[in-house]
């Protein structure tokens, strides 16, 4: 047989005192307008009484009627009935007797708290059970009431304060979680989005990062810029597949590995081989991969060396002429063919005054309205040409903002976005 629904306690209005059985609790009519009624905003609170003694249940019913507050009160005689009621409804407060036919002591409190973490719990004790009430509060209850000393005003005030205390506890917990998340984001951000390691002011670096709309933690997009002692500028932009803390941690790992390999002299195919080994060793499953573009420009050189692993192309802003997208020959994503992939080094002409913008695919995969059309590379080039006259920082901000605005009707950019803009002040 299934668990019967809780009883809705009958109003004290001279009608039958035999409780009626129904699965839908209805509010008790207020017997009078009592002081303190205005403390409740809107309807009165919903309360579940878990009590096996009909006499004590009747006492609680009388407290509700005398209070004048339209409390929606339901009654469950056992813990099993209470759990069944909690599955169907979410009361704001649970009045709990710790001595039930199917549960004794604080076990019932622990069960109620785990089943309904948002409900305030007020424990009902006997005259000789003061220590049990204190133990219950220490165990997570918001308050306790002595059945032998119940008064209507005290009863309603205890429920009200318990609900407010529970809300305050939840708000404090949410605030702690937000602060912990912010600190975690800050730590991950320092790993994914570092300060460029530059030896002079020749490289001009502008970077931006925007988390996707569904992200509460930075994803796996990363970038870095390093200038080696010979004056060469090295840069990378990458994107780990998937979202979440594991992907973010892997992005940090690859970014730090890239900087270490660059400083140790690894270039071209050797550099990508080492990064892929690191990815395979650190990833959480064989389905995880990463895309990236890495480039190197010797001091004063009119060209850059580019290695592309399954990543989008890069925007070229020449000193004369329109912005264009360059997709140099490349190889597969990292992790697809471990130990068997080849990544060619492509030369890209970059005469004096040329600026380059590397980005992750979150910038071009956003929708451009309510439909399914994506911005794509062509749309990005069109936007970049519109703002090509702006200074570097303003150019990057305008392009990213325009992409976000176009995707606003569909909820914004769904994926993380990283943009790394590079220019040089040296002469050729």
Short mmCIF file of C-alpha atoms in Angstrom, two decimals:
data_model
loop_
_atom_site.label_atom_id
_atom_site.label_comp_id
_atom_site.label_asym_id
_atom_site.label_seq_id
_atom_site.Cartn_x
_atom_site.Cartn_y
_atom_site.Cartn_z
CA UNK A 1 0.00 0.00 0.00
CA UNK A 2 1.21 3.52 -0.77
CA UNK A 3 1.85 6.18 1.84
CA UNK A 4 -1.35 8.13 2.58
CA UNK A 5 -1.31 11.86 1.93
CA UNK A 6 -1.00 14.24 4.89
CA UNK A 7 -4.11 15.38 6.69
CA UNK A 8 -5.23 18.96 6.32
CA UNK A 9 -6.21 20.02 9.81
CA UNK A 10 -9.82 21.16 10.06
CA UNK A 11 -10.58 24.74 11.13
CA UNK A 12 -11.77 25.34 14.67
CA UNK A 13 -15.19 26.68 13.66
CA UNK A 14 -17.59 24.31 15.41
CA UNK A 15 -17.60 21.80 12.55
CA UNK A 16 -16.55 18.18 12.93
CA UNK A 17 -13.24 17.75 14.74
CA UNK A 18 -12.40 14.60 12.79
CA UNK A 19 -9.55 15.53 10.44
CA UNK A 20 -10.31 15.16 6.77
CA UNK A 21 -8.06 13.17 4.44
CA UNK A 22 -6.96 15.06 1.32
CA UNK A 23 -3.79 15.39 -0.68
CA UNK A 24 -4.18 19.14 -1.19
CA UNK A 25 -3.67 21.38 1.81
CA UNK A 26 -5.90 24.43 2.01
CA UNK A 27 -5.34 27.52 4.15
CA UNK A 28 -7.11 27.77 7.47
CA UNK A 29 -9.45 30.76 7.73
CA UNK A 30 -8.22 33.45 10.08
CA UNK A 31 -10.29 33.59 13.25
CA UNK A 32 -9.35 37.20 13.83
CA UNK A 33 -6.97 39.85 12.64
CA UNK A 34 -4.11 39.40 15.04
CA UNK A 35 -1.21 41.73 15.68
CA UNK A 36 1.71 40.61 13.56
CA UNK A 37 -0.42 39.48 10.61
CA UNK A 38 1.09 42.27 8.54
CA UNK A 39 4.52 40.69 9.07
CA UNK A 40 3.62 38.17 6.41
CA UNK A 41 3.73 39.46 2.83
CA UNK A 42 0.97 38.07 0.65
CA UNK A 43 -0.44 34.69 1.69
CA UNK A 44 0.52 33.13 5.00
CA UNK A 45 3.22 30.46 5.11
CA UNK A 46 2.73 26.81 4.29
CA UNK A 47 3.60 24.56 7.23
CA UNK A 48 3.89 20.78 7.47
CA UNK A 49 3.31 19.33 10.95
CA UNK A 50 5.00 15.96 11.53
CA UNK A 51 3.42 14.64 14.73
CA UNK A 52 1.99 11.22 15.66
CA UNK A 53 -0.04 12.39 18.68
CA UNK A 54 -3.53 13.63 17.66
CA UNK A 55 -3.75 15.66 20.86
CA UNK A 56 -0.57 17.56 20.09
CA UNK A 57 -1.73 18.02 16.51
CA UNK A 58 -4.96 19.52 17.83
CA UNK A 59 -2.94 21.85 20.04
CA UNK A 60 -1.02 23.10 17.02
CA UNK A 61 -4.28 23.55 15.13
CA UNK A 62 -5.57 25.73 17.97
CA UNK A 63 -2.40 27.84 17.88
CA UNK A 64 -2.94 28.42 14.17
CA UNK A 65 -6.58 29.38 14.65
CA UNK A 66 -5.83 31.71 17.56
CA UNK A 67 -2.99 33.43 15.71
CA UNK A 68 -5.26 34.92 13.05
CA UNK A 69 -2.64 34.17 10.38
CA UNK A 70 -3.80 32.27 7.32
CA UNK A 71 -1.28 29.46 7.68
CA UNK A 72 -1.68 26.53 5.31
CA UNK A 73 -1.19 23.64 7.71
CA UNK A 74 -0.86 19.96 6.77
CA UNK A 75 -0.37 17.04 9.11
CA UNK A 76 1.73 13.93 8.66
CA UNK A 77 1.71 11.25 11.38
CA UNK A 78 4.93 9.50 10.42
CA UNK A 79 8.25 10.31 8.81
CA UNK A 80 7.21 8.27 5.77
CA UNK A 81 4.08 10.40 5.35
CA UNK A 82 6.15 13.54 5.76
CA UNK A 83 8.62 12.50 3.05
CA UNK A 84 5.75 11.69 0.72
CA UNK A 85 4.29 15.14 1.40
CA UNK A 86 7.65 16.81 0.75
CA UNK A 87 7.87 15.05 -2.60
CA UNK A 88 4.57 16.63 -3.61
CA UNK A 89 4.96 20.08 -2.08
CA UNK A 90 7.58 22.47 -0.74
CA UNK A 91 6.42 23.88 2.59
CA UNK A 92 8.19 26.91 3.95
CA UNK A 93 8.36 25.40 7.43
CA UNK A 94 8.27 21.91 8.96
CA UNK A 95 7.15 21.45 12.56
CA UNK A 96 8.85 18.22 13.58
CA UNK A 97 8.37 15.94 16.57
CA UNK A 98 11.55 13.93 17.09
CA UNK A 99 9.72 10.88 18.46
CA UNK A 100 7.76 9.24 15.64
CA UNK A 101 6.62 5.66 15.11
CA UNK A 102 9.18 5.16 12.34
CA UNK A 103 12.00 7.42 13.56
CA UNK A 104 13.52 8.44 16.87
CA UNK A 105 15.89 11.28 17.70
CA UNK A 106 17.85 13.47 15.33
CA UNK A 107 17.62 10.94 12.49
CA UNK A 108 14.25 12.39 11.48
CA UNK A 109 15.72 15.90 11.41
CA UNK A 110 18.61 14.80 9.20
CA UNK A 111 16.20 13.09 6.82
CA UNK A 112 13.92 16.12 6.57
CA UNK A 113 16.84 18.48 5.99
CA UNK A 114 18.24 16.30 3.22
CA UNK A 115 14.86 15.92 1.51
CA UNK A 116 13.81 19.58 1.77
CA UNK A 117 16.93 21.76 2.21
CA UNK A 118 15.02 25.01 1.63
CA UNK A 119 12.39 24.48 4.34
CA UNK A 120 12.85 25.92 7.81
CA UNK A 121 12.55 23.30 10.57
CA UNK A 122 11.16 23.95 14.04
CA UNK A 123 11.44 21.00 16.40
CA UNK A 124 8.64 20.27 18.89
CA UNK A 125 9.81 19.02 22.29
CA UNK A 126 8.29 18.05 25.62
CA UNK A 127 8.85 19.79 28.93
CA UNK A 128 11.75 17.50 29.83
CA UNK A 129 13.38 17.59 26.39
CA UNK A 130 15.14 20.97 26.42
CA UNK A 131 18.46 19.35 25.59
CA UNK A 132 16.92 17.59 22.60
CA UNK A 133 15.73 20.94 21.25
CA UNK A 134 19.17 22.49 21.65
CA UNK A 135 20.77 19.47 19.98
CA UNK A 136 18.31 19.80 17.10
CA UNK A 137 19.25 23.46 16.57
CA UNK A 138 22.92 22.47 16.60
CA UNK A 139 22.03 19.78 14.05
CA UNK A 140 20.48 22.21 11.56
CA UNK A 141 17.01 23.12 12.86
CA UNK A 142 16.18 26.81 12.95
CA UNK A 143 14.39 26.72 16.32
CA UNK A 144 12.55 24.53 18.81
CA UNK A 145 9.27 24.91 20.68
CA UNK A 146 8.18 23.37 23.97
CA UNK A 147 4.72 21.81 23.52
CA UNK A 148 3.82 22.55 27.12
CA UNK A 149 4.44 26.28 26.77
CA UNK A 150 2.85 27.07 23.44
CA UNK A 151 1.10 30.38 22.95
CA UNK A 152 -0.32 31.68 19.69
CA UNK A 153 1.94 34.72 19.45
CA UNK A 154 5.06 32.74 20.41
CA UNK A 155 4.07 29.99 17.98
CA UNK A 156 3.64 32.31 14.97
CA UNK A 157 6.73 34.31 15.85
CA UNK A 158 8.82 31.13 16.00
CA UNK A 159 7.62 30.07 12.54
CA UNK A 160 8.22 33.52 11.11
CA UNK A 161 11.70 33.82 12.59
CA UNK A 162 12.57 30.27 11.54
CA UNK A 163 11.62 31.01 7.93
CA UNK A 164 13.56 34.27 7.94
CA UNK A 165 16.54 32.59 9.59
CA UNK A 166 16.49 29.84 6.96
CA UNK A 167 16.40 32.41 4.17
CA UNK A 168 19.29 34.26 5.77
CA UNK A 169 21.27 31.03 6.06
CA UNK A 170 20.63 30.20 2.41
CA UNK A 171 21.58 33.72 1.35
CA UNK A 172 24.78 33.51 3.39
CA UNK A 173 25.57 30.13 1.87
CA UNK A 174 24.95 31.49 -1.63
CA UNK A 175 27.19 34.45 -0.87
CA UNK A 176 29.97 32.16 0.37
CA UNK A 177 29.59 30.02 -2.74
CA UNK A 178 29.71 33.11 -4.96
CA UNK A 179 32.84 34.34 -3.23
CA UNK A 180 34.49 30.94 -3.52
CA UNK A 181 33.51 30.78 -7.19
CA UNK A 182 34.88 34.27 -7.77
CA UNK A 183 38.16 33.30 -6.11
CA UNK A 184 38.29 30.11 -8.15
CA UNK A 185 37.58 32.06 -11.33
CA UNK A 186 40.33 34.49 -10.42
CA UNK A 187 42.84 31.67 -9.93
CA UNK A 188 41.86 30.02 -13.22
CA UNK A 189 41.88 33.38 -14.99
CA UNK A 190 45.45 34.01 -13.91
CA UNK A 191 46.37 30.65 -15.41
CA UNK A 192 44.43 30.99 -18.67
CA UNK A 193 44.91 34.70 -19.29
CA UNK A 194 48.40 35.63 -18.08
CA UNK A 195 50.36 38.84 -18.28
CA UNK A 196 52.49 38.76 -21.47
CA UNK A 197 56.17 38.04 -20.85
CA UNK A 198 57.80 40.89 -22.81
CA UNK A 199 61.38 42.16 -22.75
CA UNK A 200 60.69 45.55 -24.39
CA UNK A 201 57.79 47.64 -25.62
CA UNK A 202 58.08 46.65 -29.28
CA UNK A 203 55.16 44.19 -29.23
CA UNK A 204 51.79 45.87 -28.78
CA UNK A 205 49.40 43.40 -27.17
CA UNK A 206 45.66 43.78 -26.64
CA UNK A 207 43.62 40.86 -25.26
CA UNK A 208 40.02 40.24 -24.31
CA UNK A 209 38.12 37.34 -22.76
CA UNK A 210 34.34 36.88 -22.51
CA UNK A 211 32.79 33.82 -20.81
CA UNK A 212 29.89 32.11 -22.55
CA UNK A 213 26.40 32.92 -21.28
CA UNK A 214 25.94 29.53 -19.57
CA UNK A 215 29.34 29.51 -17.89
CA UNK A 216 29.88 30.05 -14.19
CA UNK A 217 33.52 29.19 -14.54
CA UNK A 218 36.03 30.09 -17.20
CA UNK A 219 36.16 27.53 -19.97
CA UNK A 220 39.14 26.10 -21.80
CA UNK A 221 40.04 29.12 -23.99
CA UNK A 222 43.57 30.40 -23.37
CA UNK A 223 46.22 32.71 -24.81
CA UNK A 224 49.76 33.83 -24.08
CA UNK A 225 52.53 36.04 -25.47
CA UNK A 226 56.26 35.55 -24.84
CA UNK A 227 59.24 37.51 -26.14
CA UNK A 228 62.48 35.52 -26.20
CA UNK A 229 65.95 37.09 -25.68
CA UNK A 230 66.57 37.30 -29.46
CA UNK A 231 63.62 39.70 -29.72
CA UNK A 232 61.24 37.21 -31.33
CA UNK A 233 57.57 37.51 -30.34
CA UNK A 234 55.70 34.24 -29.83
CA UNK A 235 51.95 34.09 -29.33
CA UNK A 236 49.29 31.43 -28.95
CA UNK A 237 45.50 31.24 -28.80
CA UNK A 238 43.87 27.89 -27.98
CA UNK A 239 40.58 26.28 -27.10
CA UNK A 240 39.99 23.02 -25.21
CA UNK A 241 36.80 21.22 -26.23
CA UNK A 242 33.97 21.18 -23.73
CA UNK A 243 33.21 23.35 -20.71
CA UNK A 244 33.79 23.15 -17.00
CA UNK A 245 36.58 23.05 -14.43
CA UNK A 246 38.36 20.06 -15.97
CA UNK A 247 38.58 21.78 -19.35
CA UNK A 248 39.66 25.04 -17.71
CA UNK A 249 42.41 23.21 -15.80
CA UNK A 250 43.56 21.53 -19.00
CA UNK A 251 43.64 24.91 -20.74
CA UNK A 252 45.87 26.25 -17.96
CA UNK A 253 48.11 23.20 -18.30
CA UNK A 254 48.50 23.69 -22.07
CA UNK A 255 49.12 27.42 -21.74
CA UNK A 256 51.86 26.94 -19.14
CA UNK A 257 53.33 24.07 -21.17
CA UNK A 258 53.38 26.23 -24.32
CA UNK A 259 55.28 29.00 -22.51
CA UNK A 260 57.75 26.50 -21.06
CA UNK A 261 58.35 24.81 -24.42
CA UNK A 262 58.81 28.17 -26.18
CA UNK A 263 61.36 29.31 -23.60
CA UNK A 264 63.20 26.00 -23.94
CA UNK A 265 63.51 26.44 -27.71
CA UNK A 266 60.79 24.13 -29.10
CA UNK A 267 59.34 25.35 -32.40
CA UNK A 268 57.09 24.15 -35.22
CA UNK A 269 56.34 20.43 -35.36
CA UNK A 270 58.32 19.73 -32.21
CA UNK A 271 56.33 22.29 -30.26
CA UNK A 272 52.98 20.80 -31.36
CA UNK A 273 54.18 17.25 -30.66
CA UNK A 274 55.04 18.21 -27.09
CA UNK A 275 51.73 20.02 -26.57
CA UNK A 276 49.81 17.02 -27.84
CA UNK A 277 51.71 14.72 -25.50
CA UNK A 278 50.77 17.00 -22.63
CA UNK A 279 47.12 17.05 -23.72
CA UNK A 280 46.89 13.27 -23.99
CA UNK A 281 48.54 12.81 -20.59
CA UNK A 282 46.30 15.33 -18.79
CA UNK A 283 42.89 15.05 -20.48
CA UNK A 284 39.98 13.36 -18.72
CA UNK A 285 38.97 11.20 -21.69
CA UNK A 286 39.96 10.32 -25.28
CA UNK A 287 37.18 12.51 -26.65
CA UNK A 288 38.84 15.70 -25.36
CA UNK A 289 40.84 17.68 -27.92
CA UNK A 290 42.22 21.19 -28.35
CA UNK A 291 42.63 23.62 -31.21
CA UNK A 292 45.23 26.35 -31.32
CA UNK A 293 47.17 28.78 -33.47
CA UNK A 294 50.72 29.70 -32.52
CA UNK A 295 52.90 32.23 -34.32
CA UNK A 296 56.41 33.66 -34.13
CA UNK A 297 57.74 36.95 -35.50
CA UNK A 298 61.44 37.73 -35.40
CA UNK A 299 62.37 41.28 -34.46
CA UNK A 300 61.85 43.56 -37.46
CA UNK A 301 60.84 40.68 -39.77
CA UNK A 302 58.29 41.39 -42.58
CA UNK A 303 56.60 38.04 -42.04
CA UNK A 304 55.41 35.71 -39.29
CA UNK A 305 55.60 31.95 -38.93
CA UNK A 306 52.21 30.42 -38.20
CA UNK A 307 51.29 26.89 -37.07
CA UNK A 308 47.59 26.07 -37.00
CA UNK A 309 46.04 22.97 -35.37
CA UNK A 310 42.36 22.80 -36.31
CA UNK A 311 41.86 26.42 -35.24
CA UNK A 312 40.05 29.25 -37.07
CA UNK A 313 42.14 31.58 -39.19
CA UNK A 314 43.40 34.96 -38.04
CA UNK A 315 42.42 38.49 -38.96
CA UNK A 316 45.08 40.53 -40.77
CA UNK A 317 44.88 44.33 -40.51
CA UNK A 318 47.33 45.63 -43.14
CA UNK A 319 48.51 49.26 -43.08
CA UNK A 320 46.79 49.74 -46.44
CA UNK A 321 43.81 47.77 -47.65
CA UNK A 322 40.85 46.03 -46.05
CA UNK A 323 40.92 43.60 -43.15
CA UNK A 324 41.07 40.00 -44.32
CA UNK A 325 40.93 36.51 -42.84
CA UNK A 326 43.98 34.31 -43.39
CA UNK A 327 43.61 30.54 -43.05
CA UNK A 328 47.12 29.29 -43.58
CA UNK A 329 47.66 25.54 -44.19
CA UNK A 330 47.48 23.62 -40.95
CA UNK A 331 47.03 20.22 -39.34
CA UNK A 332 44.39 18.45 -37.24
CA UNK A 333 43.32 19.31 -33.72
CA UNK A 334 45.57 18.20 -30.89
CA UNK A 335 44.60 14.81 -29.53
CA UNK A 336 42.87 13.46 -32.65
CA UNK A 337 45.81 11.42 -33.98
CA UNK A 338 48.30 11.22 -31.12
CA UNK A 339 51.84 10.80 -32.40
CA UNK A 340 50.79 10.69 -36.09
CA UNK A 341 49.72 14.23 -36.98
CA UNK A 342 51.73 16.76 -38.98
CA UNK A 343 51.53 20.51 -38.57
CA UNK A 344 53.29 22.58 -41.25
CA UNK A 345 54.88 25.94 -40.56
CA UNK A 346 53.32 28.55 -42.84
CA UNK A 347 54.82 31.97 -43.65
CA UNK A 348 52.46 34.92 -43.56
CA UNK A 349 53.55 38.25 -44.98
CA UNK A 350 53.26 41.01 -42.38
CA UNK A 351 54.96 44.20 -43.60
CA UNK A 352 55.53 47.21 -41.41
CA UNK A 353 52.35 48.41 -39.71
CA UNK A 354 50.50 45.08 -40.03
CA UNK A 355 48.46 43.99 -37.06
CA UNK A 356 47.09 40.52 -36.39
CA UNK A 357 44.09 39.31 -34.39
CA UNK A 358 43.82 35.71 -33.21
CA UNK A 359 40.53 34.50 -31.74
CA UNK A 360 38.65 31.41 -30.60
CA UNK A 361 35.60 30.08 -32.39
CA UNK A 362 33.15 31.43 -29.82
CA UNK A 363 33.43 34.76 -31.64
CA UNK A 364 32.11 33.39 -34.95
CA UNK A 365 29.69 30.70 -33.77
CA UNK A 366 27.17 33.07 -32.19
CA UNK A 367 23.78 33.34 -33.88
CA UNK A 368 22.86 36.57 -35.65
CA UNK A 369 19.18 36.64 -34.63
CA UNK A 370 16.32 34.39 -33.60
CA UNK A 371 17.07 31.85 -36.35
CA UNK A 372 19.88 29.34 -36.73
CA UNK A 373 22.21 31.44 -38.87
CA UNK A 374 25.70 31.81 -37.43
CA UNK A 375 27.96 34.83 -37.83
CA UNK A 376 30.79 32.81 -39.39
CA UNK A 377 34.12 34.02 -40.75
CA UNK A 378 32.56 36.20 -43.46
CA UNK A 379 30.37 37.99 -40.93
CA UNK A 380 33.36 38.57 -38.67
CA UNK A 381 35.42 40.04 -41.52
CA UNK A 382 32.57 42.39 -42.40
CA UNK A 383 32.39 43.61 -38.79
CA UNK A 384 36.19 43.96 -38.59
CA UNK A 385 36.26 46.08 -41.74
CA UNK A 386 33.58 48.36 -40.30
CA UNK A 387 35.76 49.15 -37.29
CA UNK A 388 39.18 48.91 -38.95
CA UNK A 389 39.82 52.65 -38.51
CA UNK A 390 39.73 52.42 -34.70
CA UNK A 391 42.80 52.16 -32.44
CA UNK A 392 43.73 48.62 -31.42
CA UNK A 393 41.94 48.46 -28.05
CA UNK A 394 38.84 50.18 -29.39
CA UNK A 395 38.86 47.93 -32.45
CA UNK A 396 38.88 44.75 -30.34
CA UNK A 397 36.20 46.06 -27.99
CA UNK A 398 33.95 47.14 -30.87
CA UNK A 399 34.25 43.83 -32.72
CA UNK A 400 33.53 41.71 -29.63
CA UNK A 401 30.63 43.94 -28.59
CA UNK A 402 29.08 43.83 -32.06
CA UNK A 403 29.26 40.02 -32.09
CA UNK A 404 27.58 39.95 -28.67
CA UNK A 405 24.87 42.36 -29.80
CA UNK A 406 24.06 40.28 -32.88
CA UNK A 407 23.66 37.18 -30.69
CA UNK A 408 21.58 38.96 -28.03
CA UNK A 409 18.21 37.82 -29.40
CA UNK A 410 19.29 34.19 -29.07
CA UNK A 411 20.62 34.59 -25.56
CA UNK A 412 24.10 35.94 -26.28
CA UNK A 413 27.32 34.21 -27.24
CA UNK A 414 27.01 30.60 -26.14
CA UNK A 415 30.73 29.83 -26.03
CA UNK A 416 33.73 31.48 -24.44
CA UNK A 417 35.56 34.08 -26.52
CA UNK A 418 39.26 34.89 -26.41
CA UNK A 419 40.82 37.54 -28.67
CA UNK A 420 44.54 38.35 -28.90
CA UNK A 421 45.50 41.39 -31.00
CA UNK A 422 49.17 41.94 -31.90
CA UNK A 423 51.10 44.82 -33.45
CA UNK A 424 54.71 45.97 -33.49
CA UNK A 425 56.38 49.36 -33.30
CA UNK A 426 59.74 48.34 -34.79
CA UNK A 427 60.72 49.10 -38.38
CA UNK A 428 61.32 46.67 -41.20
#
